[in-house]
Coordinates of C-alpha atoms in Angstrom, one line a residue:
M3 CA -14.5 160.4 -112.0
P4 CA -13.6 157.1 -112.1
E5 CA -16.6 154.2 -112.7
L6 CA -17.8 153.2 -109.2
P7 CA -17.4 149.8 -108.3
P8 CA -20.6 147.3 -109.3
I9 CA -23.1 145.3 -106.6
P10 CA -23.5 142.3 -108.7
D11 CA -26.7 141.2 -109.7
P12 CA -28.4 138.2 -107.8
V13 CA -29.0 134.8 -109.5
D14 CA -31.4 132.5 -108.5
A15 CA -29.0 130.5 -107.7
P16 CA -27.4 128.3 -104.7
Y17 CA -24.4 130.0 -102.5
P18 CA -22.2 127.5 -101.8
G19 CA -21.9 126.4 -97.9
V20 CA -23.7 127.2 -95.3
I21 CA -23.1 130.3 -93.2
R22 CA -23.2 130.4 -89.4
L23 CA -24.0 132.9 -87.2
T24 CA -24.0 133.3 -83.4
V25 CA -25.2 136.2 -81.6
D26 CA -24.5 137.0 -78.3
V27 CA -27.1 139.2 -76.3
T28 CA -25.9 139.3 -72.9
D29 CA -25.0 142.6 -72.3
V30 CA -28.4 143.3 -72.2
R31 CA -27.9 147.0 -69.6
R32 CA -25.9 148.4 -72.6
G33 CA -27.5 147.0 -75.5
I34 CA -25.1 145.5 -77.5
F35 CA -25.3 142.8 -79.7
R36 CA -22.1 141.1 -80.9
A37 CA -22.1 138.7 -83.8
H38 CA -20.1 135.8 -85.7
E39 CA -20.1 134.7 -89.1
T40 CA -18.3 132.1 -90.3
I41 CA -18.9 132.5 -94.3
P42 CA -17.4 129.8 -96.5
V43 CA -15.5 131.0 -99.9
E44 CA -14.7 129.5 -102.3
R45 CA -11.9 131.6 -104.1
A46 CA -9.2 134.2 -103.3
G47 CA -9.8 137.4 -104.5
E48 CA -12.5 140.5 -102.9
L49 CA -15.7 138.7 -102.2
M50 CA -18.0 141.7 -101.3
L51 CA -21.0 141.8 -98.0
L52 CA -24.0 143.7 -97.7
Y53 CA -25.9 144.9 -94.4
P54 CA -29.4 144.4 -94.8
K55 CA -31.4 147.6 -96.4
W56 CA -34.1 147.9 -98.0
L57 CA -36.1 145.7 -95.3
P58 CA -39.7 143.9 -95.4
G59 CA -42.4 145.3 -93.6
F60 CA -40.3 149.1 -93.7
H61 CA -41.2 149.9 -97.2
S62 CA -38.0 151.9 -97.7
P63 CA -34.0 151.6 -97.5
Q64 CA -33.9 151.3 -93.1
A65 CA -31.1 149.5 -92.8
P66 CA -29.6 150.9 -89.4
I67 CA -25.8 151.3 -90.7
E68 CA -25.1 153.6 -88.4
L69 CA -25.2 151.8 -85.5
F70 CA -22.9 148.6 -87.4
A71 CA -19.4 148.8 -85.4
G72 CA -16.4 147.0 -85.1
L73 CA -16.3 144.8 -88.3
R74 CA -12.8 142.7 -87.8
V75 CA -13.0 140.2 -91.0
R76 CA -10.4 137.1 -90.5
A77 CA -9.1 134.2 -92.8
G78 CA -7.5 131.2 -90.3
D79 CA -5.1 133.1 -88.4
R80 CA -5.1 136.5 -90.4
D81 CA -6.7 139.6 -90.6
C82 CA -8.7 140.6 -94.0
T83 CA -8.6 144.0 -95.4
W84 CA -12.0 145.4 -95.9
R85 CA -13.0 148.5 -97.7
R86 CA -16.4 150.1 -97.5
H87 CA -18.4 150.7 -100.8
P88 CA -17.9 154.9 -101.7
V89 CA -21.3 155.0 -102.4
T90 CA -23.3 152.2 -100.9
V91 CA -22.2 152.4 -97.6
N92 CA -23.5 148.7 -96.5
A93 CA -21.3 147.9 -99.0
F94 CA -17.9 145.8 -98.4
A95 CA -15.5 144.3 -100.0
I96 CA -12.9 141.8 -98.6
E97 CA -9.7 140.8 -99.7
V98 CA -9.8 137.0 -99.0
P99 CA -6.4 135.1 -99.2
D100 CA -5.3 132.4 -100.8
G101 CA -4.9 128.7 -99.6
V102 CA -8.9 129.7 -97.3
D103 CA -12.4 128.0 -97.1
A104 CA -14.0 130.1 -95.0
I105 CA -13.5 133.9 -93.9
E106 CA -14.9 134.6 -89.5
A107 CA -16.7 138.1 -89.5
E108 CA -17.2 139.9 -86.4
F109 CA -19.4 143.0 -85.4
Q110 CA -21.5 144.7 -83.3
F111 CA -24.9 146.1 -83.4
L112 CA -25.3 149.0 -80.8
S113 CA -29.3 149.7 -80.0
P114 CA -30.0 152.6 -79.1
T115 CA -30.0 153.7 -75.8
D116 CA -32.7 156.4 -76.1
A117 CA -35.5 156.8 -79.1
S118 CA -33.6 159.7 -79.9
Q119 CA -31.6 157.9 -81.6
G120 CA -33.7 154.9 -83.6
R121 CA -35.6 152.4 -82.9
V122 CA -34.8 151.2 -79.1
L123 CA -34.7 147.2 -78.7
C124 CA -33.3 146.5 -75.7
S125 CA -33.5 146.4 -71.9
P126 CA -32.1 144.6 -68.8
D127 CA -35.6 143.1 -69.0
M128 CA -36.3 142.4 -72.3
L129 CA -35.3 142.8 -76.1
C130 CA -36.3 142.0 -79.8
L131 CA -33.9 141.0 -82.1
P132 CA -34.6 141.6 -85.5
W133 CA -31.8 139.6 -87.5
H134 CA -31.3 142.2 -90.4
T135 CA -29.0 144.5 -87.7
V136 CA -26.5 141.6 -86.9
V137 CA -26.3 139.9 -90.1
L138 CA -23.5 140.4 -93.5
Y139 CA -24.5 138.4 -96.8
P140 CA -23.1 137.7 -99.8
T141 CA -23.3 139.4 -103.4
G142 CA -24.6 137.6 -106.1
H143 CA -26.8 135.4 -105.2
Y144 CA -31.3 135.5 -103.7
A145 CA -31.7 135.4 -100.6
R146 CA -33.8 132.6 -100.3
Q147 CA -30.9 130.8 -102.1
I148 CA -28.6 131.4 -98.9
A149 CA -28.4 129.1 -96.2
V150 CA -28.4 130.3 -92.6
E151 CA -27.3 127.8 -89.3
A152 CA -28.0 130.5 -86.4
S153 CA -27.3 130.2 -82.8
L154 CA -27.9 133.2 -79.6
I155 CA -26.2 133.3 -76.7
V156 CA -28.8 134.6 -73.8
P157 CA -28.9 135.5 -70.1
P158 CA -29.3 133.3 -67.5
A159 CA -33.8 132.2 -66.8
W160 CA -34.4 134.3 -70.0
Q161 CA -37.0 132.6 -72.6
L162 CA -37.6 133.5 -75.8
A163 CA -40.1 132.9 -78.5
C164 CA -39.7 132.8 -82.5
A165 CA -41.0 131.8 -85.5
L166 CA -38.2 129.6 -86.2
R167 CA -37.7 126.5 -84.7
F168 CA -34.8 125.9 -81.6
D169 CA -33.5 124.2 -78.9
G170 CA -32.7 125.2 -75.6
P171 CA -31.9 127.3 -74.0
S172 CA -29.1 125.1 -73.0
D173 CA -26.1 126.6 -70.8
G174 CA -27.7 129.6 -72.0
I175 CA -27.2 129.1 -75.6
V176 CA -30.2 128.5 -79.0
K177 CA -29.3 126.9 -81.9
F178 CA -32.0 127.7 -84.4
E179 CA -33.2 125.8 -87.2
A180 CA -31.0 126.0 -90.1
T181 CA -33.1 127.9 -93.3
T182 CA -32.5 130.6 -95.8
L183 CA -31.9 134.6 -95.3
D184 CA -35.0 135.1 -96.6
V185 CA -36.9 133.7 -93.5
L186 CA -34.3 134.4 -90.9
V187 CA -35.0 138.5 -91.6
D188 CA -38.6 137.0 -91.3
S189 CA -38.6 135.8 -88.1
P190 CA -37.4 138.0 -85.2
V191 CA -36.7 136.6 -81.8
L192 CA -38.4 138.7 -78.6
A193 CA -36.5 137.2 -75.0
G194 CA -37.3 138.1 -71.5
R195 CA -37.1 137.7 -68.1
H196 CA -41.3 137.8 -67.8
V197 CA -42.7 135.7 -69.8
R198 CA -46.1 134.8 -70.5
R199 CA -47.1 132.4 -73.5
E200 CA -50.5 131.3 -74.5
T201 CA -51.9 129.1 -76.6
L202 CA -54.2 130.6 -79.3
D203 CA -54.8 127.7 -81.2
D204 CA -52.6 124.3 -82.3
Q205 CA -51.1 126.4 -84.5
V206 CA -50.8 130.4 -83.3
H207 CA -49.3 131.0 -80.1
L208 CA -49.3 134.3 -78.4
T209 CA -45.9 135.0 -76.2
I210 CA -46.1 138.3 -74.4
V211 CA -42.9 139.5 -72.7
A212 CA -43.3 142.4 -70.3
D213 CA -41.0 145.2 -67.9
Q214 CA -42.2 143.8 -65.0
P215 CA -43.7 140.5 -64.0
H216 CA -47.5 142.1 -62.6
Q217 CA -48.0 143.4 -66.0
L218 CA -48.4 139.3 -67.3
A219 CA -51.4 139.4 -65.3
A220 CA -54.2 139.3 -68.3
K221 CA -57.4 138.0 -67.9
R222 CA -58.7 134.6 -69.3
E223 CA -61.4 137.2 -71.6
H224 CA -58.8 139.1 -72.6
I225 CA -56.9 135.6 -74.2
D226 CA -59.9 134.9 -75.6
R227 CA -60.5 138.1 -77.1
H228 CA -57.1 137.2 -79.0
R229 CA -58.3 134.4 -79.5
A230 CA -61.3 135.2 -81.5
V231 CA -59.0 137.0 -83.9
V232 CA -57.7 134.1 -84.5
E233 CA -60.9 132.3 -84.9
Q234 CA -62.4 135.9 -87.2
A235 CA -59.8 135.9 -89.7
D236 CA -60.0 132.2 -90.7
R237 CA -63.3 132.5 -91.5
L238 CA -62.3 136.2 -93.5
F239 CA -59.9 134.8 -95.6
G240 CA -60.8 130.7 -95.8
T241 CA -57.3 129.5 -95.2
R242 CA -53.6 130.0 -93.6
P243 CA -50.3 131.2 -95.4
Y244 CA -48.5 129.8 -92.8
D245 CA -48.2 126.3 -90.9
R246 CA -47.4 127.6 -87.4
F247 CA -47.9 132.1 -86.2
E248 CA -45.7 133.8 -83.3
M249 CA -47.8 136.2 -81.9
L250 CA -44.9 138.7 -80.3
L251 CA -46.3 141.4 -77.7
A252 CA -43.5 143.0 -75.0
L253 CA -44.7 145.6 -73.1
S254 CA -42.3 148.4 -72.3
D255 CA -42.5 152.0 -71.8
T256 CA -38.4 151.6 -72.9
L257 CA -38.6 149.6 -75.8
S258 CA -40.1 151.9 -79.1
S259 CA -43.5 151.3 -80.1
E260 CA -43.6 149.3 -83.0
G261 CA -45.8 146.4 -84.6
I262 CA -43.3 145.0 -87.7
E263 CA -45.1 142.3 -89.7
H264 CA -44.0 138.9 -90.8
H265 CA -45.1 135.9 -92.8
R266 CA -45.3 133.5 -89.8
S267 CA -45.0 136.3 -86.9
F268 CA -45.2 139.4 -86.2
E269 CA -43.4 141.7 -83.6
A270 CA -45.6 144.7 -81.7
V271 CA -44.4 146.4 -78.6
S272 CA -47.5 148.4 -77.1
L273 CA -48.4 150.1 -73.5
P274 CA -47.3 148.2 -70.1
G275 CA -50.6 148.5 -68.9
Y276 CA -52.2 146.7 -72.1
F277 CA -53.8 144.4 -69.8
T278 CA -53.7 145.4 -66.4
D279 CA -54.8 148.8 -68.0
W280 CA -57.4 147.3 -70.1
A281 CA -60.3 150.1 -70.3
G282 CA -57.5 152.6 -71.0
S283 CA -55.6 150.9 -73.5
F284 CA -58.4 150.1 -76.0
V285 CA -56.9 152.4 -78.7
R286 CA -54.1 150.2 -78.6
R287 CA -55.5 147.1 -79.2
D288 CA -56.0 147.0 -83.0
T289 CA -52.0 146.5 -83.2
I290 CA -52.2 142.9 -82.9
P291 CA -55.2 142.3 -85.8
H292 CA -53.4 145.0 -88.3
E293 CA -50.0 142.9 -88.4
Y294 CA -51.7 139.5 -88.0
V295 CA -53.9 140.1 -91.0
H296 CA -50.2 140.7 -92.9
S297 CA -49.4 137.8 -93.3
W298 CA -52.5 137.3 -95.9
N299 CA -51.9 140.7 -97.0
G300 CA -48.1 141.8 -97.5
K301 CA -46.6 138.7 -96.9
H302 CA -48.4 136.2 -99.2
R303 CA -49.7 138.7 -101.5
R304 CA -47.4 141.1 -102.5
G305 CA -47.5 143.7 -104.8
K306 CA -45.0 142.8 -107.9
D307 CA -43.1 145.8 -107.0
S308 CA -43.1 145.5 -103.4
W309 CA -41.2 142.5 -103.8
Q310 CA -37.0 141.5 -104.6
P311 CA -35.1 138.8 -103.8
C312 CA -32.1 140.8 -101.9
F313 CA -32.2 143.3 -99.5
E314 CA -30.4 145.4 -101.3
K315 CA -32.2 145.8 -104.5
P316 CA -35.0 149.0 -104.4
I317 CA -38.8 148.7 -104.1
R318 CA -41.5 150.5 -105.2
N319 CA -45.1 150.1 -103.5
S320 CA -47.6 151.4 -105.8
L321 CA -49.6 148.8 -104.4
M322 CA -49.5 149.8 -100.4
W323 CA -53.2 151.3 -100.2
V324 CA -54.2 147.7 -100.7
Y325 CA -51.0 146.7 -98.5
E326 CA -51.5 148.7 -96.0
G327 CA -55.2 150.4 -96.6
Q328 CA -56.9 146.9 -96.6
T329 CA -55.3 146.0 -93.6
Q330 CA -56.0 148.4 -92.2
Y331 CA -59.9 148.9 -92.8
W332 CA -59.5 144.8 -91.8
S333 CA -57.8 145.1 -88.8
Q334 CA -60.9 147.8 -87.3
I335 CA -63.1 145.2 -88.9
L336 CA -61.9 142.3 -86.7
C337 CA -61.2 144.3 -83.8
A338 CA -65.3 144.4 -83.2
R339 CA -65.8 141.2 -84.4
S340 CA -63.6 139.5 -82.3
G341 CA -64.4 141.5 -79.3
L342 CA -61.3 143.7 -78.8
W343 CA -63.3 146.9 -79.3
T344 CA -67.1 147.4 -78.6
P345 CA -69.1 148.7 -82.0
E346 CA -69.3 151.8 -80.3
Q347 CA -65.3 151.9 -79.9
T348 CA -65.0 150.9 -83.8
L349 CA -67.6 153.5 -85.0
G350 CA -65.1 156.2 -82.7
A351 CA -62.0 155.5 -84.2
L352 CA -64.2 155.5 -87.7
A353 CA -64.9 159.0 -86.6
Q354 CA -61.6 159.9 -85.6
T355 CA -60.2 158.5 -89.0
A356 CA -62.9 160.3 -91.4
A357 CA -62.6 163.8 -88.8
R358 CA -59.7 164.3 -89.3
Y359 CA -58.8 163.9 -92.9
D360 CA -61.9 165.7 -94.1
V361 CA -60.2 168.9 -92.6
R362 CA -56.9 168.4 -93.6
P363 CA -55.9 170.5 -96.5
G364 CA -53.0 168.3 -97.9
S365 CA -54.6 166.6 -100.0
R366 CA -55.9 169.5 -101.8
W367 CA -52.2 169.6 -102.9
R368 CA -50.7 165.8 -102.9
P369 CA -52.9 163.3 -104.2
T370 CA -53.4 160.1 -102.0
I371 CA -51.2 157.7 -104.0
D372 CA -48.0 160.3 -103.8
T373 CA -47.7 159.4 -99.7
R374 CA -46.6 155.9 -100.6
R375 CA -43.2 157.8 -101.6
D376 CA -43.2 158.8 -97.2
P377 CA -41.9 155.8 -96.3
I378 CA -38.7 157.2 -98.5
I379 CA -39.1 160.5 -98.4
A380 CA -39.6 161.4 -94.3
A381 CA -38.8 157.7 -92.8
R382 CA -41.2 158.1 -89.8
A383 CA -39.3 161.5 -89.1
P384 CA -41.6 163.9 -87.1
L385 CA -42.5 166.8 -89.6
P386 CA -43.2 170.3 -89.3
W387 CA -46.8 171.0 -90.9
P388 CA -48.1 167.1 -91.0
S389 CA -51.9 168.0 -91.8
W390 CA -50.1 170.1 -95.3
Q391 CA -47.4 167.8 -95.6
R392 CA -49.6 164.6 -95.6
S393 CA -47.6 161.8 -94.3
E394 CA -48.2 157.8 -95.5
D395 CA -51.9 158.6 -95.9
Y396 CA -52.3 155.3 -97.8
Y397 CA -53.0 153.7 -94.2
A398 CA -56.1 155.2 -92.9
E399 CA -57.8 157.4 -95.9
G400 CA -56.8 154.5 -96.9
S401 CA -59.1 152.2 -94.8
L402 CA -61.9 154.8 -95.6
V403 CA -61.2 154.1 -99.1
W404 CA -62.0 150.7 -98.9
L405 CA -64.9 150.9 -96.6
D406 CA -66.2 152.6 -99.6
V407 CA -65.5 149.1 -101.6
D408 CA -67.3 147.3 -99.1
T409 CA -70.6 149.1 -99.0
R410 CA -70.5 149.9 -102.7
L411 CA -70.6 145.5 -103.3
R412 CA -73.2 145.1 -100.7
E413 CA -75.2 147.8 -102.9
L414 CA -74.2 146.0 -106.2
S415 CA -74.7 142.6 -105.0
G416 CA -78.3 143.6 -103.1
D417 CA -76.6 142.6 -100.6
T418 CA -74.9 138.8 -101.2
R419 CA -71.5 140.6 -101.3
S420 CA -68.6 142.4 -99.0
L421 CA -65.2 143.0 -99.1
D422 CA -65.2 139.6 -97.0
D423 CA -66.1 138.0 -100.8
F424 CA -62.7 140.1 -102.2
A425 CA -60.6 139.0 -99.2
R426 CA -61.7 135.0 -100.2
A427 CA -61.0 134.7 -103.5
F428 CA -57.7 137.2 -103.5
F429 CA -55.7 136.5 -100.1
G430 CA -56.8 133.3 -99.9
A431 CA -53.7 130.3 -99.9
E432 CA -53.1 126.5 -100.4
A433 CA -52.4 125.7 -96.3
A434 CA -48.7 126.4 -95.2
D435 CA -48.3 127.9 -98.8
P436 CA -44.7 129.8 -97.9
T437 CA -44.3 132.1 -100.6
T438 CA -45.0 135.5 -101.4
D439 CA -47.9 134.9 -104.6
T440 CA -47.1 138.8 -106.1
Y441 CA -50.1 140.9 -107.8
D442 CA -50.8 143.5 -109.8
F443 CA -52.9 146.5 -110.1
E444 CA -54.8 144.7 -113.0
E445 CA -55.5 141.5 -110.8
V446 CA -57.2 143.6 -108.1
I447 CA -59.6 144.9 -110.3
A448 CA -60.5 141.9 -111.7
T449 CA -61.2 139.9 -108.6
L450 CA -63.4 143.1 -107.1
N451 CA -65.7 142.6 -110.9
G452 CA -65.9 138.6 -109.6
V453 CA -67.1 139.6 -107.3
A454 CA -69.8 142.6 -108.1
A455 CA -69.3 144.3 -111.7
Y456 CA -68.1 147.9 -111.6
E457 CA -66.1 150.8 -113.1
W458 CA -63.7 149.7 -110.7
K459 CA -60.2 151.5 -112.6
R460 CA -62.3 154.5 -113.1
F461 CA -63.3 154.4 -109.4
F462 CA -59.9 154.2 -108.0
E463 CA -58.3 156.8 -110.4
E464 CA -60.0 159.0 -108.8
Q465 CA -59.8 158.0 -105.0
L466 CA -56.4 157.7 -105.1
T467 CA -54.6 160.0 -108.2
R468 CA -56.6 163.0 -107.6
T469 CA -56.5 165.7 -104.7
H470 CA -59.7 166.5 -103.2
D471 CA -61.1 168.9 -101.2
H472 CA -62.4 166.3 -98.0
A473 CA -62.0 163.1 -97.1
P474 CA -63.7 159.6 -98.7
L475 CA -67.0 159.7 -96.9
A476 CA -69.0 158.0 -98.9
G477 CA -68.6 154.3 -97.9
L478 CA -69.3 156.0 -94.3
E479 CA -72.9 157.5 -96.0
R480 CA -73.8 154.4 -97.5
G481 CA -73.1 152.2 -94.6
G482 CA -75.7 154.4 -93.1
Y483 CA -74.0 156.9 -91.1
R484 CA -72.9 160.9 -91.3
L485 CA -70.3 162.6 -89.9
V486 CA -71.2 164.7 -86.8
Y487 CA -69.2 167.2 -84.6
R488 CA -69.9 167.6 -80.6
D489 CA -68.7 169.9 -77.6
T490 CA -67.5 166.9 -76.4
P491 CA -64.6 164.3 -77.2
S492 CA -65.7 160.8 -78.3
A493 CA -65.1 158.0 -76.1
Y494 CA -62.5 156.7 -78.6
Q495 CA -60.7 160.2 -79.0
A496 CA -61.0 160.8 -75.0
G497 CA -58.5 157.4 -75.4
Y498 CA -56.8 157.9 -78.0
E499 CA -55.1 161.5 -76.3
A500 CA -55.2 159.8 -72.6
V501 CA -52.3 157.1 -74.6
S502 CA -50.9 159.8 -77.2
G503 CA -50.8 162.2 -74.5
T504 CA -52.1 164.6 -77.3
I505 CA -55.3 167.2 -77.0
D506 CA -56.9 167.0 -80.5
L507 CA -59.0 170.3 -81.3
T508 CA -57.9 169.7 -85.4
H509 CA -61.8 169.7 -85.4
A510 CA -62.6 173.1 -83.7
I511 CA -60.0 175.7 -83.2
G512 CA -57.6 173.7 -85.9
L513 CA -54.9 172.9 -83.2
T514 CA -53.2 169.5 -81.7
L515 CA -50.9 169.7 -78.4
T516 CA -49.6 168.2 -75.7
P517 CA -51.3 168.4 -72.0
G518 CA -48.4 171.1 -71.2
G519 CA -49.6 173.3 -74.1
K520 CA -47.0 173.0 -76.4
I521 CA -48.3 172.9 -79.9
T522 CA -47.5 170.2 -82.2
D523 CA -49.7 170.9 -85.9
V524 CA -51.6 173.9 -86.8
R525 CA -54.3 173.3 -89.2
G526 CA -53.3 174.9 -92.7
T527 CA -56.0 176.7 -94.7
G528 CA -55.8 175.0 -98.5
R529 CA -54.6 177.5 -99.6
G530 CA -50.8 177.8 -98.4
I531 CA -48.9 177.8 -95.1
G532 CA -49.2 180.8 -93.3
Q533 CA -51.6 182.5 -95.6
R534 CA -55.4 183.1 -95.0

């Protein structure tokens, strides 16, 4: 077989000229986003364009290339030939003719109309636009070296929010500030008919878009608790790694439930009754503190092998137990400190995590550190035996490990130091620092030793790289609690079952099922599926 054509490696040098991108999202009933790009070129010959593949916050190659359609490339009044790379299917080689200084590319992104087709991004009343779905970019340059000017054509009377500054809508056209490709892809848009915008402080805003206008009826006390999340994060980290922040919250049963972090924003899709059924939706309130904490942990600070200069190079995720595991821990802590959860609800969430992982047998054959590959292995597809296979357990089980670290720091220091001190030292930033500051395992260990000396390297190796029979419960016990089982579900478990539509009998007869009786999981024995 002949050698495959190479994908040029990126260099840290400016791409000549500015890409001009216009996206028409007015076809909201069919969910079709139409993109038009003007891409400067320096010479005739082959130009390779890429559709973003390894996306920040997804931890895996998640380019929805199957939803990309209708590509047409022109140079002036001439059509240009394009060829898809034979293996790298998100790469397109364009034949640029002589005598032109730019090409025009047109294509569509076909937002799924059903969750079985992928992440639903659009309904007749709202949409979320992740820019990576509607942009092609030239190879050979760091994403931060590719300048972009973007515009958006939105339905009449719609409002929108984005971390990028913008003008409009004027005659339905919104023009965004000039930026670079990496910042654009990290700055999604949330838009819709029914919008409420709340100022949480002079740098942070909460924009809520809902299926129906009555779903925007948040009480002042509800908004104040989200404001308290911002205040508590300031107390925790000490500084902010952004100059402004947009919390983008969609309340919908049409758009796919999601939470994705960005440096100066997050996109979250939650329950339509998030505010109007405040008591019944409480189990979903940890999404906002989780994604907000990621501005520090995951965006400003990130493991070295989870950063790449473009969207084509693969990431390795060796430190996801810090990126996601510690964020999971802080999301529950901030829920409690802000009043989004009561102390009882917080303990209930902790108990459910501890109980689930204490009986799941997957940890007996597969160490936690190996689950960091799951975003690539399974891409969050449904699994037939999740308690045995394991799935991204660095999140929830990782949070139990960090509870162990927190209580151990308190014990070692005579209750004068805690994981709060680590967070301030490790994730603190120069004010409004927009860069990503990478770290490695050794820096994590050194910072912990700066808080309280201990054999931290051995501790994490034991917790993460070895198999074990039970969940890591030492932190819970050191904190003065023990895991017990009763004959009625806790308030948290009852709330979780109501929201998720499941009945969780994992800790009793070893089943998870739907109210209609469909079994969705069977707890294995630890000796193999189906063995006694």
